[in-house]
mmCIF file of C-alpha atoms in Angstrom:
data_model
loop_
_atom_site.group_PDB
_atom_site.id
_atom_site.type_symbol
_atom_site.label_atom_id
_atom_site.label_comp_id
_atom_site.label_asym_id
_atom_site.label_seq_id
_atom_site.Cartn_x
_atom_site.Cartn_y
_atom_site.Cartn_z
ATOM 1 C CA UNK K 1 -105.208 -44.118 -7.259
ATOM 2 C CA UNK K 2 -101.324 -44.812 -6.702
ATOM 3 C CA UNK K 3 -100.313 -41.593 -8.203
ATOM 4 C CA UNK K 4 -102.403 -39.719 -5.753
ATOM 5 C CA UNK K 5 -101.606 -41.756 -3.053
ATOM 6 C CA UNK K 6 -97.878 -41.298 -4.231
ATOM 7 C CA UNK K 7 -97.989 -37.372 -4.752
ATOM 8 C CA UNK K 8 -99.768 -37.246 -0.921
ATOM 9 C CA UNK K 9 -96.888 -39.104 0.530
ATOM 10 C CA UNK K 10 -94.160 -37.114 -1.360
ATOM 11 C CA UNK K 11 -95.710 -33.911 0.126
ATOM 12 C CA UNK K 12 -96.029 -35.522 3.211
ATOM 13 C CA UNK K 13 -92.240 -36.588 3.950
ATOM 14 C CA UNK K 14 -91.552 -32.699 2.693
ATOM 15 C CA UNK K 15 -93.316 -31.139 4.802
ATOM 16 C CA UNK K 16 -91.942 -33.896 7.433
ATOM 17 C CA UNK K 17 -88.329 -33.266 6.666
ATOM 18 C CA UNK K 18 -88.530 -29.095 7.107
ATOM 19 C CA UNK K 19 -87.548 -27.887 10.600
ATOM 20 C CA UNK K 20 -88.979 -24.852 11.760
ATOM 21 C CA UNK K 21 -85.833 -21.988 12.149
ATOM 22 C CA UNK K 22 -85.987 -19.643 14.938
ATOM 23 C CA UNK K 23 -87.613 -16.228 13.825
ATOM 24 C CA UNK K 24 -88.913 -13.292 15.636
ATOM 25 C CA UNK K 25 -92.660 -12.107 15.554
ATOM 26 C CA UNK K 26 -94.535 -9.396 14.018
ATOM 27 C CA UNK K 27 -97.076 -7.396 16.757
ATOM 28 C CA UNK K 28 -98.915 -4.258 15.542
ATOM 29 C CA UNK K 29 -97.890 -1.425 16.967
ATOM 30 C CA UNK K 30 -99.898 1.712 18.507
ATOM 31 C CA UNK K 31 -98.656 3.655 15.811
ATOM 32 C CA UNK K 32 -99.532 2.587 12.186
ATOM 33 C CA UNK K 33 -96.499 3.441 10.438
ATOM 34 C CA UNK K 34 -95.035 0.720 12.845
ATOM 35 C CA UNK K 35 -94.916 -3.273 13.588
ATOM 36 C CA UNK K 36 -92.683 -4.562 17.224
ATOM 37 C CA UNK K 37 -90.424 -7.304 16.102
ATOM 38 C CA UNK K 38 -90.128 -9.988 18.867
ATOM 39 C CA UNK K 39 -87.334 -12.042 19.307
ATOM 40 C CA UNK K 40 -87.434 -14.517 22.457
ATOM 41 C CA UNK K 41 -83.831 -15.660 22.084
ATOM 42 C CA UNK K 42 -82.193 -13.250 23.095
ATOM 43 C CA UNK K 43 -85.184 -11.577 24.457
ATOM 44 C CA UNK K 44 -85.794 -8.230 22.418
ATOM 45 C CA UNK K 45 -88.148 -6.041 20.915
ATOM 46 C CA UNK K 46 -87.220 -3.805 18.309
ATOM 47 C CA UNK K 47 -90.052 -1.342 16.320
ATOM 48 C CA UNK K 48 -89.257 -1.772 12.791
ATOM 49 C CA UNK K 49 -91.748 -0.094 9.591
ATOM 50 C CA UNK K 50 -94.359 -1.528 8.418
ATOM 51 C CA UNK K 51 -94.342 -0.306 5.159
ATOM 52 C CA UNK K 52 -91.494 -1.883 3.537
ATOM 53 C CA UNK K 53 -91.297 -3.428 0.365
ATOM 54 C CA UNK K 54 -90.739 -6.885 1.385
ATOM 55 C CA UNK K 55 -89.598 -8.878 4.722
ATOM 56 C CA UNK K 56 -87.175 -11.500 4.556
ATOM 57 C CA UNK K 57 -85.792 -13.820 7.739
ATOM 58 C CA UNK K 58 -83.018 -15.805 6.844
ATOM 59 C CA UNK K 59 -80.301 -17.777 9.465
ATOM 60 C CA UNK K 60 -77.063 -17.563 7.903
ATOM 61 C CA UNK K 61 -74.634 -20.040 10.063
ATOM 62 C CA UNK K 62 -76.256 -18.948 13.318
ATOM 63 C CA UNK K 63 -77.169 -15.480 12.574
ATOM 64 C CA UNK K 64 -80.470 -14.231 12.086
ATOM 65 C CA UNK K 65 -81.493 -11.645 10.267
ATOM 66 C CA UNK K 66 -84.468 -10.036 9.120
ATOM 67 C CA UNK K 67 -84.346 -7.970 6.135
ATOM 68 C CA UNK K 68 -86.741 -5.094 4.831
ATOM 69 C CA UNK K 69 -86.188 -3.436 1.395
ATOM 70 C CA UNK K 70 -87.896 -0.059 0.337
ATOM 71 C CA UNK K 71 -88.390 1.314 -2.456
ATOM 72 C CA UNK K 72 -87.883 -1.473 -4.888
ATOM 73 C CA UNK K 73 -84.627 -2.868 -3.385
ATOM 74 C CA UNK K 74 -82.293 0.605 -3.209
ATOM 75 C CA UNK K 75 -82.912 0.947 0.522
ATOM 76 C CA UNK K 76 -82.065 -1.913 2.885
ATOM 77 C CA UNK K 77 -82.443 -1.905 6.712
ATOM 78 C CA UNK K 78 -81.998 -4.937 9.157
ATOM 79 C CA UNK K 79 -82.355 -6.490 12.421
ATOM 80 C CA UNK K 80 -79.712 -8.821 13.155
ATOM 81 C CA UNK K 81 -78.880 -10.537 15.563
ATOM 82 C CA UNK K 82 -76.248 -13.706 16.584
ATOM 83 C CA UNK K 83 -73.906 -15.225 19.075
ATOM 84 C CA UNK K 84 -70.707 -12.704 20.661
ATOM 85 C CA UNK K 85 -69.761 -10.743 22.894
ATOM 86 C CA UNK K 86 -67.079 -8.282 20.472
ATOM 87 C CA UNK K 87 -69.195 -5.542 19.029
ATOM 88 C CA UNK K 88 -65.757 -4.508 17.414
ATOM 89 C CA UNK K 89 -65.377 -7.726 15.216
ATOM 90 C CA UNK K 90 -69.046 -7.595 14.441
ATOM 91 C CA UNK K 91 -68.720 -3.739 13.201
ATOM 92 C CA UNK K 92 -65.684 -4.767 11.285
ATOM 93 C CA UNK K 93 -67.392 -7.638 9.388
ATOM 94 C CA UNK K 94 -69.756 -4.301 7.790
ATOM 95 C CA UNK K 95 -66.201 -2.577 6.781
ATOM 96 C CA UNK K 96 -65.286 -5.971 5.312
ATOM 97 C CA UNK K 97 -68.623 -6.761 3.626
ATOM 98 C CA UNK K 98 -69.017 -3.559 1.454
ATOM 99 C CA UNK K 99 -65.211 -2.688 0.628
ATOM 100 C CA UNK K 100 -65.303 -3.609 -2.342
ATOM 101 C CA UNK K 101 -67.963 -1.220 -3.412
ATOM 102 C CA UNK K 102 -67.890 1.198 -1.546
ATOM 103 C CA UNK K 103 -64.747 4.025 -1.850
ATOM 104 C CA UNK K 104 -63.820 7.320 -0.331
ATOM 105 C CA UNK K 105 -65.061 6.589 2.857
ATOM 106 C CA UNK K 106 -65.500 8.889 5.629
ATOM 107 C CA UNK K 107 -66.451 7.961 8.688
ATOM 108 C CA UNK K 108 -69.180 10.421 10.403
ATOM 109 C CA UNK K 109 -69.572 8.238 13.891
ATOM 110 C CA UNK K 110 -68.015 5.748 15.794
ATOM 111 C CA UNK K 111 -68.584 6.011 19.365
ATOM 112 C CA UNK K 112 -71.112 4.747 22.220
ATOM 113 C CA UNK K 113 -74.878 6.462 22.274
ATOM 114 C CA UNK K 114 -77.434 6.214 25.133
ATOM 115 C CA UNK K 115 -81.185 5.144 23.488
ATOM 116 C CA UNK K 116 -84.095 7.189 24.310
ATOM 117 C CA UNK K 117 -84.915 3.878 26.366
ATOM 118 C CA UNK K 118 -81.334 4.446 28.622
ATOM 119 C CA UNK K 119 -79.279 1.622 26.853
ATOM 120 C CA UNK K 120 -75.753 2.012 26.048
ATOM 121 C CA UNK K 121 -74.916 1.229 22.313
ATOM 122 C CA UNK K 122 -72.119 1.407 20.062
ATOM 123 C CA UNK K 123 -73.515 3.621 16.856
ATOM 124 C CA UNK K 124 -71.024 3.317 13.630
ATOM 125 C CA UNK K 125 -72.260 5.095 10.371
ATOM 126 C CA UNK K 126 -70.352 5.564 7.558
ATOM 127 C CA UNK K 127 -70.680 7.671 4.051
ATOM 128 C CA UNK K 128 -68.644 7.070 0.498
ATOM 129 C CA UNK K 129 -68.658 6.728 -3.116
ATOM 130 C CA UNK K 130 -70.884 3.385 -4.145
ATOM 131 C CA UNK K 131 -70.355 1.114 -7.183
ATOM 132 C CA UNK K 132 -73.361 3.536 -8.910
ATOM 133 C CA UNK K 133 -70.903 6.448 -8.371
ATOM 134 C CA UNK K 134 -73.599 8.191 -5.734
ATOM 135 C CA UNK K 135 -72.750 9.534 -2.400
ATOM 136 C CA UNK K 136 -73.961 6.005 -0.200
ATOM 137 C CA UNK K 137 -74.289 5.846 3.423
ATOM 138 C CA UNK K 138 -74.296 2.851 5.781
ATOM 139 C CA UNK K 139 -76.102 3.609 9.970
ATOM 140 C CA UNK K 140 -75.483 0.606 11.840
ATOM 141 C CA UNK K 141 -76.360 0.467 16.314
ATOM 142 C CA UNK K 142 -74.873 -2.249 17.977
ATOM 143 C CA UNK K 143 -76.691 -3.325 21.153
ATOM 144 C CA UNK K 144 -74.590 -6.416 23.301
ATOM 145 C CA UNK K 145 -76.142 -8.498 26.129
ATOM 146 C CA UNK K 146 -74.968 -11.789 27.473
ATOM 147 C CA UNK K 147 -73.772 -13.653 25.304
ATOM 148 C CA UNK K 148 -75.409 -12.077 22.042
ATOM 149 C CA UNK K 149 -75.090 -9.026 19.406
ATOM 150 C CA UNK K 150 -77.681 -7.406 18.096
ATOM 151 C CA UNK K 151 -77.902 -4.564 15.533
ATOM 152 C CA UNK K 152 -79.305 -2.567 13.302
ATOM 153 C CA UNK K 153 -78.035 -1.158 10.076
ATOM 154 C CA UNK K 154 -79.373 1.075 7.520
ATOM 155 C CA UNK K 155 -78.246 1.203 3.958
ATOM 156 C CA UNK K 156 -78.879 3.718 1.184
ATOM 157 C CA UNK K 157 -77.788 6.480 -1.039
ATOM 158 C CA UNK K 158 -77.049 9.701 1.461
ATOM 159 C CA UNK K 159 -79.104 12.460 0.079
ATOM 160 C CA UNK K 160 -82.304 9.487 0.642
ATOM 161 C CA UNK K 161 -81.767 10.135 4.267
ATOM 162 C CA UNK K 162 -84.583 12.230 4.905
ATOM 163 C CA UNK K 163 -88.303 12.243 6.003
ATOM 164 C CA UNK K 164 -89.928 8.647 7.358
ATOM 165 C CA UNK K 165 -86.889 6.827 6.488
ATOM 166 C CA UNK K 166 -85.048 9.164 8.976
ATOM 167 C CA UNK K 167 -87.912 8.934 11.009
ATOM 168 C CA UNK K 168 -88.374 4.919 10.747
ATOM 169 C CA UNK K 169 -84.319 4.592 11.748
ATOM 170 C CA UNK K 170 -84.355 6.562 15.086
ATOM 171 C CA UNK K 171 -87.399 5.324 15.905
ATOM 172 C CA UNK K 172 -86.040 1.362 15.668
ATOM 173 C CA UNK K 173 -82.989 2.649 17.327
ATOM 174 C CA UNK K 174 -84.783 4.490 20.601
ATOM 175 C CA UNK K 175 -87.521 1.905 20.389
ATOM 176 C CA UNK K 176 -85.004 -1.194 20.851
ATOM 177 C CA UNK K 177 -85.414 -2.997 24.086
ATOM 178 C CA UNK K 178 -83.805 -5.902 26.149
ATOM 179 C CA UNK K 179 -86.969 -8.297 27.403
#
């Protein structure tokens, strides 16, 4: 009897001592290839595929991000989305983050874009030699309101750029929305 007893209340004071983190919401989407991702803080919608691999939503010191991988982990795309005002800093922290793999880079954009849905953006995308020694490319769209950031980036090898992936990037990108 006690080691039940004991075993319920160690489960108990787990479950007790996790606190819920903030996370958007998953909504199907008219289109089947397609899920909305809802965010009420800032308020946002973003269409993101619903065919990845795996989803992942993870706060890292007050960001939050939601990761999808395709095609068993060698395409990454994300929704992220934190405190600031500086889209610059924010696009730099991408430079930063993949330097050390990534060589030869060229930079194809840098420069404000109007959506499909009439919002100003700051779209960034980059292409270079990876660690694998394979042409990579990195899309990122940086949307700022108030007193938040959010973005989208898209990683993979170049030539992969192609067909739904293409398709499942400018879709997220025109389908963003402030709510």
């Amino acid at each position: 009897m006690r080691k039940p007893l004991a075993l319920g209340l160690i489960i108990l004071f787990f479950f007790l001592g996790i606190q819920p983190v903030q996370a958007g919401t998953f909504y199907l989407h008219e289109h089947p290839s397609y899920w909305w991702y809802v965010v009420d803080d800032p308020a946002f919608s973003a269409i993101i595929p619903s065919g990845a691999d795996n989803y992942i939503e993870r706060s890292i010191f007050g960001m939050e991000h939601l990761l999808m991988t395709f095609q068993k982990g060698t395409i990454t795309m994300e929704v992220i989305y934190q405190p600031g005002t500086d889209i610059e800093s924010v696009r730099n922290s991408l430079d930063v983050r993949y330097k050390p793999v990534v060589k030869n880079l060229t930079i194809l954009s840098n420069e404000e874009i109007t959506t499909s849905n009439n919002l100003k953006a700051h779209f960034y995308a980059y292409q270079g030699t990876g660690a694998n020694g394979k042409q990579v490319m990195l899309r990122s769209v940086f949307f700022q309101k108030g007193r938040h950031v959010v973005y989208l980036t898209l990683f993979l090898e170049a030539d992969q750029y192609q067909g739904d992936l293409r398709e499942y990037w400018i879709r997220a990108v025109n389908g963003f929305e402030w709510n």
